[in-house]
mmCIF file of C-alpha atoms and ligand atoms in Angstrom:
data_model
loop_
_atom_site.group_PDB
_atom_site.id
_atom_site.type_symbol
_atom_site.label_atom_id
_atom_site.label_comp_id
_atom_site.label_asym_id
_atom_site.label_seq_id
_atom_site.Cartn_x
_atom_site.Cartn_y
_atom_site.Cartn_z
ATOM 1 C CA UNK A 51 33.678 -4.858 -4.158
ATOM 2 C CA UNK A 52 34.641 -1.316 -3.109
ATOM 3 C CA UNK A 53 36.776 -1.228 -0.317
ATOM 4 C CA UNK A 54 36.024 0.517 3.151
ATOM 5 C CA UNK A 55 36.457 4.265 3.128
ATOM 6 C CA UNK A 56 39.336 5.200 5.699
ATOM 7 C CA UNK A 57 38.553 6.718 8.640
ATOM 8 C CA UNK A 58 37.965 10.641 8.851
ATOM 9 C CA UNK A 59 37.644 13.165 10.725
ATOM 10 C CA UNK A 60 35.632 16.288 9.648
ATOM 11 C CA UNK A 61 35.960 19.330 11.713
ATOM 12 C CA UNK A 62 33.805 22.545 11.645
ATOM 13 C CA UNK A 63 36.230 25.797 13.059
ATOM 14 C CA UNK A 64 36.682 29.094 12.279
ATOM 15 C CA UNK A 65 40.342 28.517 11.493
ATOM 16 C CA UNK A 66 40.452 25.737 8.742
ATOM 17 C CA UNK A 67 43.938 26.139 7.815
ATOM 18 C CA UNK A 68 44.548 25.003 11.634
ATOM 19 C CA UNK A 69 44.417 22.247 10.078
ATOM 20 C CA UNK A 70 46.358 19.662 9.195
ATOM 21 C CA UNK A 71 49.019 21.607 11.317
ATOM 22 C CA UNK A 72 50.895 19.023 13.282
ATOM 23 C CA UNK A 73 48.735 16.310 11.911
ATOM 24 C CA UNK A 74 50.650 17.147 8.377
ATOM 25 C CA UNK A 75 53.879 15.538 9.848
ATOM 26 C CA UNK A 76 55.747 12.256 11.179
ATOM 27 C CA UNK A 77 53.601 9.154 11.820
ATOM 28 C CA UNK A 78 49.909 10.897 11.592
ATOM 29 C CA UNK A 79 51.268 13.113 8.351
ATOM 30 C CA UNK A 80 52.535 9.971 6.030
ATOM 31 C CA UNK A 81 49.355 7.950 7.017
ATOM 32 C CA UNK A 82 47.592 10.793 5.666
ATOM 33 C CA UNK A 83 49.686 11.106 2.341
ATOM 34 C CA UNK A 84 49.524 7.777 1.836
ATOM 35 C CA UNK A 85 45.577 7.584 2.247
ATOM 36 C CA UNK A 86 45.255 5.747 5.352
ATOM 37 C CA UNK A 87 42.929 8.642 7.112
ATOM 38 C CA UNK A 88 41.307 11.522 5.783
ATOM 39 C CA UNK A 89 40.711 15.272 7.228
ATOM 40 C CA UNK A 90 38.087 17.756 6.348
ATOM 41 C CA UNK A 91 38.062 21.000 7.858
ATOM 42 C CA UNK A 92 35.064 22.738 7.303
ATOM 43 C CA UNK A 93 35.113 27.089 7.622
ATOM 44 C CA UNK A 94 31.810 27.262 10.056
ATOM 45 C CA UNK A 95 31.669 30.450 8.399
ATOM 46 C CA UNK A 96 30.538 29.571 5.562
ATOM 47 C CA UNK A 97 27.044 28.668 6.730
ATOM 48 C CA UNK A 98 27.046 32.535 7.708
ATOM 49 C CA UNK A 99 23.244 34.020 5.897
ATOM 50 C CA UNK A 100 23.999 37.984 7.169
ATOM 51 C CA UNK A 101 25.828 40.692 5.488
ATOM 52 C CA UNK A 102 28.264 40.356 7.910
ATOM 53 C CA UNK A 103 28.967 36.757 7.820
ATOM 54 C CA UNK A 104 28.664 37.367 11.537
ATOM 55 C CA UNK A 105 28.964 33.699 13.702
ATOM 56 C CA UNK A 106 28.809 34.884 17.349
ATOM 57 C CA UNK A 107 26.673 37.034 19.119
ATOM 58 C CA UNK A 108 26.315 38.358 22.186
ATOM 59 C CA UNK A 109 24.909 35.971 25.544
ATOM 60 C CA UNK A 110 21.422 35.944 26.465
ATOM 61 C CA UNK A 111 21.106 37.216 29.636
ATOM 62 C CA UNK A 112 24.233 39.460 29.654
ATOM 63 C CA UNK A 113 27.818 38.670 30.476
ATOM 64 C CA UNK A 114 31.510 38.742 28.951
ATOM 65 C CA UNK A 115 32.148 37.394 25.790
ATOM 66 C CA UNK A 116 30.460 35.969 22.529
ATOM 67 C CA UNK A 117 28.387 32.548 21.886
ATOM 68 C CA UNK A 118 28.306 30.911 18.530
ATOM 69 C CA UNK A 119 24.831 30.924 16.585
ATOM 70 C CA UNK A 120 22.770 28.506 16.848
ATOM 71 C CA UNK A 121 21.528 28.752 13.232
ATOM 72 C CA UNK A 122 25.062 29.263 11.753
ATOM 73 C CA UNK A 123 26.218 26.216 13.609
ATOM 74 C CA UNK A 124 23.423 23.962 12.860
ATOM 75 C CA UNK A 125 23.715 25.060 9.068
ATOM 76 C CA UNK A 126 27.426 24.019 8.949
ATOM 77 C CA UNK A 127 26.547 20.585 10.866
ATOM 78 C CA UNK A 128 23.506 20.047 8.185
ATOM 79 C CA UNK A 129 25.471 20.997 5.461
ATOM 80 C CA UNK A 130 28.260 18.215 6.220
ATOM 81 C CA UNK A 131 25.460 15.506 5.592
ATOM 82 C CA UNK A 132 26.989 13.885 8.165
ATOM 83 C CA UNK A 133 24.036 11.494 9.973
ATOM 84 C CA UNK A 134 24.107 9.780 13.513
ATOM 85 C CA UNK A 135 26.707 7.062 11.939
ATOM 86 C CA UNK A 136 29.416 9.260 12.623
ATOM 87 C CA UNK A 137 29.863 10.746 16.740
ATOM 88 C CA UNK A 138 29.452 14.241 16.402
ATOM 89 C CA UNK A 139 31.659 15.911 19.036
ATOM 90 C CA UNK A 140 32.118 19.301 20.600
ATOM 91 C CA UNK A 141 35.285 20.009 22.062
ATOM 92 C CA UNK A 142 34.867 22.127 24.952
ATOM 93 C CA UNK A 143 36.233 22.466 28.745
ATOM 94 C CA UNK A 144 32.736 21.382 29.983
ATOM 95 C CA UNK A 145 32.874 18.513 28.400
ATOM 96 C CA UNK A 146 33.469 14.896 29.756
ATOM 97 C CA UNK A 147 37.377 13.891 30.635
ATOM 98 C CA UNK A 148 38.927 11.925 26.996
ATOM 99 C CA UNK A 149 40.296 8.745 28.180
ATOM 100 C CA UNK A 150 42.388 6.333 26.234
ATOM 101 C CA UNK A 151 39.107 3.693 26.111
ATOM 102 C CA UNK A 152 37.061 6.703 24.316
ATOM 103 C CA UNK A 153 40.299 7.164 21.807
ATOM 104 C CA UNK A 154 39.892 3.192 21.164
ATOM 105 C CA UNK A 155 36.033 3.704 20.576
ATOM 106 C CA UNK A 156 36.809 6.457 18.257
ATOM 107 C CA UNK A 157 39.533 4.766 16.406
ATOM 108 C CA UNK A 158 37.363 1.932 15.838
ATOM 109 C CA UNK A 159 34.567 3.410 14.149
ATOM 110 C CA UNK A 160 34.560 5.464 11.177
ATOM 111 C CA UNK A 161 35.708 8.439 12.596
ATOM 112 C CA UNK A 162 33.993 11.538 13.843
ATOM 113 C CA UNK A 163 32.460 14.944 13.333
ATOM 114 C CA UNK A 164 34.615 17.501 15.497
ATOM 115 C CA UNK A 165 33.071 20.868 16.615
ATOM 116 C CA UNK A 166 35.234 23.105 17.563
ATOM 117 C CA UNK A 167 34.171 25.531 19.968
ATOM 118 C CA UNK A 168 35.364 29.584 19.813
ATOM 119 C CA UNK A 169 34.335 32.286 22.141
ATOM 120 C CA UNK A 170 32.970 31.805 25.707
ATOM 121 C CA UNK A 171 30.364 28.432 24.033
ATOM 122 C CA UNK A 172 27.902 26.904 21.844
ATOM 123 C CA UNK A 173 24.661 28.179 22.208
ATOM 124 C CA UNK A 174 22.995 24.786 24.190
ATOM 125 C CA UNK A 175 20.008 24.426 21.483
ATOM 126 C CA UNK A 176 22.674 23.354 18.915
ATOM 127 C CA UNK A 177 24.246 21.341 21.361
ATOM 128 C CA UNK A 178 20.749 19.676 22.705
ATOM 129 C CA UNK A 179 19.445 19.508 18.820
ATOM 130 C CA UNK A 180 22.676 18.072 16.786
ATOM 131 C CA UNK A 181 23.009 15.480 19.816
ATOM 132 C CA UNK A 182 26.558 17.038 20.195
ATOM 133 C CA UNK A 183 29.042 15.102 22.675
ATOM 134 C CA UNK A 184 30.774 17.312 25.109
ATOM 135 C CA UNK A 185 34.608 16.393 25.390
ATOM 136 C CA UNK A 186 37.270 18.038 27.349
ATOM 137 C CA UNK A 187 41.215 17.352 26.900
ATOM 138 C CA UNK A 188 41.856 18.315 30.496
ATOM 139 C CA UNK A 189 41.299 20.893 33.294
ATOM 140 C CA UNK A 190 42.241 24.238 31.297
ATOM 141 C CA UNK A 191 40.869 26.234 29.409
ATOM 142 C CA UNK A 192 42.332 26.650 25.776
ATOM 143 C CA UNK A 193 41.719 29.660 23.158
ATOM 144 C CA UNK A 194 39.469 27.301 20.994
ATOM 145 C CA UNK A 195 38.802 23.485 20.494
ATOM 146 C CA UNK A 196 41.082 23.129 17.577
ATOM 147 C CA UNK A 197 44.400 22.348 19.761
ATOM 148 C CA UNK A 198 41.936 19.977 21.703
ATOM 149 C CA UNK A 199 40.569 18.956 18.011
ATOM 150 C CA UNK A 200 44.286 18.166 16.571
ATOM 151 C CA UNK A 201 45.416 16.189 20.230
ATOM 152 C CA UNK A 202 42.132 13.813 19.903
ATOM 153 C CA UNK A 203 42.488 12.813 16.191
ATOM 154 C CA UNK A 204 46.136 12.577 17.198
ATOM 155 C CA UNK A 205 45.400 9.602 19.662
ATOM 156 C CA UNK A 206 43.165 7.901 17.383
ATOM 157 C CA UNK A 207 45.162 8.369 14.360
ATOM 158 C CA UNK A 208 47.994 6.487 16.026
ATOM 159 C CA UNK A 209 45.657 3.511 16.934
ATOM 160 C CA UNK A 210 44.636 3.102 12.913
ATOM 161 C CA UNK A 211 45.715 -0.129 11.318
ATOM 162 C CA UNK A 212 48.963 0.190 9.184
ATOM 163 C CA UNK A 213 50.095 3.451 11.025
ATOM 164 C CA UNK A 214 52.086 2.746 13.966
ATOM 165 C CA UNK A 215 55.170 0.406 12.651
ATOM 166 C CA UNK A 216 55.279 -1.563 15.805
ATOM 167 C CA UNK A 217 52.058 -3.044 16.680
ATOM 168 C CA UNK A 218 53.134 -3.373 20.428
ATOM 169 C CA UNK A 219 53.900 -0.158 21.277
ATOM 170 C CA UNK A 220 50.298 0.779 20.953
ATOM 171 C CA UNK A 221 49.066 -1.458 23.834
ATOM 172 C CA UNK A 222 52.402 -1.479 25.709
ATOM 173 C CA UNK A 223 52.353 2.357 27.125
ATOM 174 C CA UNK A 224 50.608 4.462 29.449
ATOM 175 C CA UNK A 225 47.504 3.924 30.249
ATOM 176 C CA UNK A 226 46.403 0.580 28.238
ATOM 177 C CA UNK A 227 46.486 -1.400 31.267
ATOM 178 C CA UNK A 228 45.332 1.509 33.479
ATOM 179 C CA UNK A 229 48.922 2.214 34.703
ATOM 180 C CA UNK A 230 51.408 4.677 33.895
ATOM 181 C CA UNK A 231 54.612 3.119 31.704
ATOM 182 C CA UNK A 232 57.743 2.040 33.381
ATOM 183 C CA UNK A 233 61.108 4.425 33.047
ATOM 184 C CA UNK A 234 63.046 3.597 29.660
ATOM 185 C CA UNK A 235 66.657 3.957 29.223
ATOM 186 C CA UNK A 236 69.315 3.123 26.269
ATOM 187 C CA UNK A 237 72.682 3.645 25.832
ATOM 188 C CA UNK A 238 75.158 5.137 26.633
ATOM 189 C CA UNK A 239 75.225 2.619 29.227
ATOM 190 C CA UNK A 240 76.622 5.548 32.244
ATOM 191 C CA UNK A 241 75.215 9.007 31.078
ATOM 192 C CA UNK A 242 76.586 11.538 33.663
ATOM 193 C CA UNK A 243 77.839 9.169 36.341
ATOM 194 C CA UNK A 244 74.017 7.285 36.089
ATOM 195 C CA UNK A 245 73.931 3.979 35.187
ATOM 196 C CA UNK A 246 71.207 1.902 33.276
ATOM 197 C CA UNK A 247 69.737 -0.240 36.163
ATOM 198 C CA UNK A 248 71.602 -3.612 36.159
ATOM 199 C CA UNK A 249 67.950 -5.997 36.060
ATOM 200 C CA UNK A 250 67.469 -3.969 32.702
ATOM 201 C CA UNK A 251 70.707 -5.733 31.209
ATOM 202 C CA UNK A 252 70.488 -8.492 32.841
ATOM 203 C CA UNK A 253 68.811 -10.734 30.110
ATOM 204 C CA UNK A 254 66.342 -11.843 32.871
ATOM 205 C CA UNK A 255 63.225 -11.469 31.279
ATOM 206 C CA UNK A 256 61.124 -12.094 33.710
ATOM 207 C CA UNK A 257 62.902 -9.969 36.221
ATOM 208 C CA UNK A 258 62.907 -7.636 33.585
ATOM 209 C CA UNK A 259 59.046 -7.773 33.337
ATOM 210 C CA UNK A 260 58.285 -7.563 36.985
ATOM 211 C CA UNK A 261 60.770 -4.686 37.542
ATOM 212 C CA UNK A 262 58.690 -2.495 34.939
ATOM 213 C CA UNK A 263 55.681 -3.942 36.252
ATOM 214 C CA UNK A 264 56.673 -2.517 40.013
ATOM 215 C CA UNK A 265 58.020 0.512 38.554
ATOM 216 C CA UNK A 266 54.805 1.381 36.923
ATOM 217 C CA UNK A 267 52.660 0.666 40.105
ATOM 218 C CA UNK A 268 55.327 2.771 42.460
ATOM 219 C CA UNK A 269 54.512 5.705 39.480
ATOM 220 C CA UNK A 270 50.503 5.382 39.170
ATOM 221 C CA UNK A 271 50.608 5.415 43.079
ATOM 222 C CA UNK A 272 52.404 8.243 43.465
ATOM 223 C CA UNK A 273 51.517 10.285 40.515
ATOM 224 C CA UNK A 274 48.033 9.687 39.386
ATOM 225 C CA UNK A 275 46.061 8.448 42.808
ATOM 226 C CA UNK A 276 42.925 8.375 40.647
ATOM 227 C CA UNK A 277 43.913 5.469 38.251
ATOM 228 C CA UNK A 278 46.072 3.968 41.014
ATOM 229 C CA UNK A 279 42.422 3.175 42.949
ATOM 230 C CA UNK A 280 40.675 2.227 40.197
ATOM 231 C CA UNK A 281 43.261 -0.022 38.784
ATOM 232 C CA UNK A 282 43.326 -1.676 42.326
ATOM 233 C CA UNK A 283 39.921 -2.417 41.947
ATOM 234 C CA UNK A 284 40.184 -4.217 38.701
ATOM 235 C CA UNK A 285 43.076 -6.333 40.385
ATOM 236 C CA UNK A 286 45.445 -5.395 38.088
ATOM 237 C CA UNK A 287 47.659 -3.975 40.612
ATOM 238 C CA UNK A 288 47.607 -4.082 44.778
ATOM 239 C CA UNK A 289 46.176 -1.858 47.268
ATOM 240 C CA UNK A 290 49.900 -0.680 47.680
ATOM 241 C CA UNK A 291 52.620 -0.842 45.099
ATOM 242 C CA UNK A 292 55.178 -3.151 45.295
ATOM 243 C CA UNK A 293 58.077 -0.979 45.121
ATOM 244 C CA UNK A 294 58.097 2.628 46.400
ATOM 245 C CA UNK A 295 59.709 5.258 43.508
ATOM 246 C CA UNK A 296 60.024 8.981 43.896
ATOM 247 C CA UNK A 297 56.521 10.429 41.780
HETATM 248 N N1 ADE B 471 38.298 24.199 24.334
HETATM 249 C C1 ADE B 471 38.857 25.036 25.223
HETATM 250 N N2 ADE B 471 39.446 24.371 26.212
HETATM 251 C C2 ADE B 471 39.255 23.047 25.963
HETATM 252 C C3 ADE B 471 39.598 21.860 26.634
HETATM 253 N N3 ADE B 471 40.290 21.873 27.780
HETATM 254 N N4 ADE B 471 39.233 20.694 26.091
HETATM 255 C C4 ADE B 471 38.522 20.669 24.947
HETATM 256 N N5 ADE B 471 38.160 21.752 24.275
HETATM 257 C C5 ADE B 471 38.512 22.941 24.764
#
């Protein structure tokens, strides 16, 4: 039997050696070396048919700025032979919010296609006709899509089997139970006059637990209002937190 092909990511840009970049290094770099992902980055340009290898032109209907082709695009999507198995994504500050359950979805498939977006957009019939997906790393708007490219493959990289050594710390953090993680400390036991908070050395472990547990509530609450609510709703936390912490 041959065995599964690792998960990869193919990007299309206009800047290939973007790429690996950060990805190259610590935890996401040595799973790469050592064959546990793959990356493909793709020079949309290449797909270019003019003289001028030109990829942008200017916006129907006037205004600042450039649009990628429609045809170059498309091309450079074809030309991957990549078929609806694989999400095809378009990173882009339209696009909808990435969330940590997305990442998961991601991480558990057999990775995606990556657009990445250059100039004021993607000309919509590309978008419409490739069935491309529309996702946003946060309110801002960055230069391109391959910093918001790099920070998605990040997350999903880290969720891969075999790359993070410790298998909890991939559930235990931010945002796997809806919450915000709990403060962390380690020695030296008084840094500046501070101590480490007595419960934490305790040995109490279930003091311990419910301690984080009310520190991470007092956070979400005060911090992130949004996934405060909605945790509420699930009943994983209360309608107010149990301890009250400075946001
Ligand atoms: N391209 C430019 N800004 C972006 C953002 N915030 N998210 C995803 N892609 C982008």
């Amino acid at each position: 039997m041959t065995p599964p092909s690792p998960w990869r990511a193919t990007v299309l840009t206009l800047f290939p050696e973007m790429f690996p970049g950060p990805l190259g290094v610590s935890l996401a770099g040595r799973a790469l070396a050592s064959g546990l992902w793959q990356l493909e980055a793709r020079d949309i340009r290449a797909s270019a048919t003019d003289r001028h290898r030109s990829v942008d032109d200017t916006p129907a209907g006037g205004g600042p700025g450039m649009v990628l082709r429609a045809d170059v695009l498309a091309a450079a999507i074809d030309a991957t032979g990549i078929g609806p198995e694989r999400p095809r994504l378009l990173m882009s500050p339209r696009g909808r919010p990435l969330t940590q359950t997305r990442v998961t979805e991601l991480a558990r498939g057999p990775g995606p296609l990556i657009v990445c977006g250059r100039f004021e957009g993607v000309d919509q019939r590309v978008i419409d006709g490739r069935g491309l997906e529309e996702v946003s790393i946060g309110d801002y708007v960055l230069s391109g899509g391959e910093i918001a490219a790099l920070a998605l493959i990040d997350a999903c990289v880290r969720l891969l089997p075999g790359v993070m050594g410790k298998e909890a710390s991939g559930t235990e953090e931010s945002f796997s139970d809806g919450l915000l993680e709990y403060p962390q400390y380690t020695r030296p036991q008084l840094f500046e006059g501070v101590p480490i908070p007595a419960i934490l050395t305790s040995g109490d472990h279930a003091k311990v637990a419910a301690w984080r547990r009310a520190e991470s509530e007092a956070l979400t609450a005060a911090r992130r209002p949004d996934l405060w609510e909605k945790a509420a709703n699930r009943g994983s936390g209360q309608k107010t937190p149990k301890n009250k912490t400075d946001g």
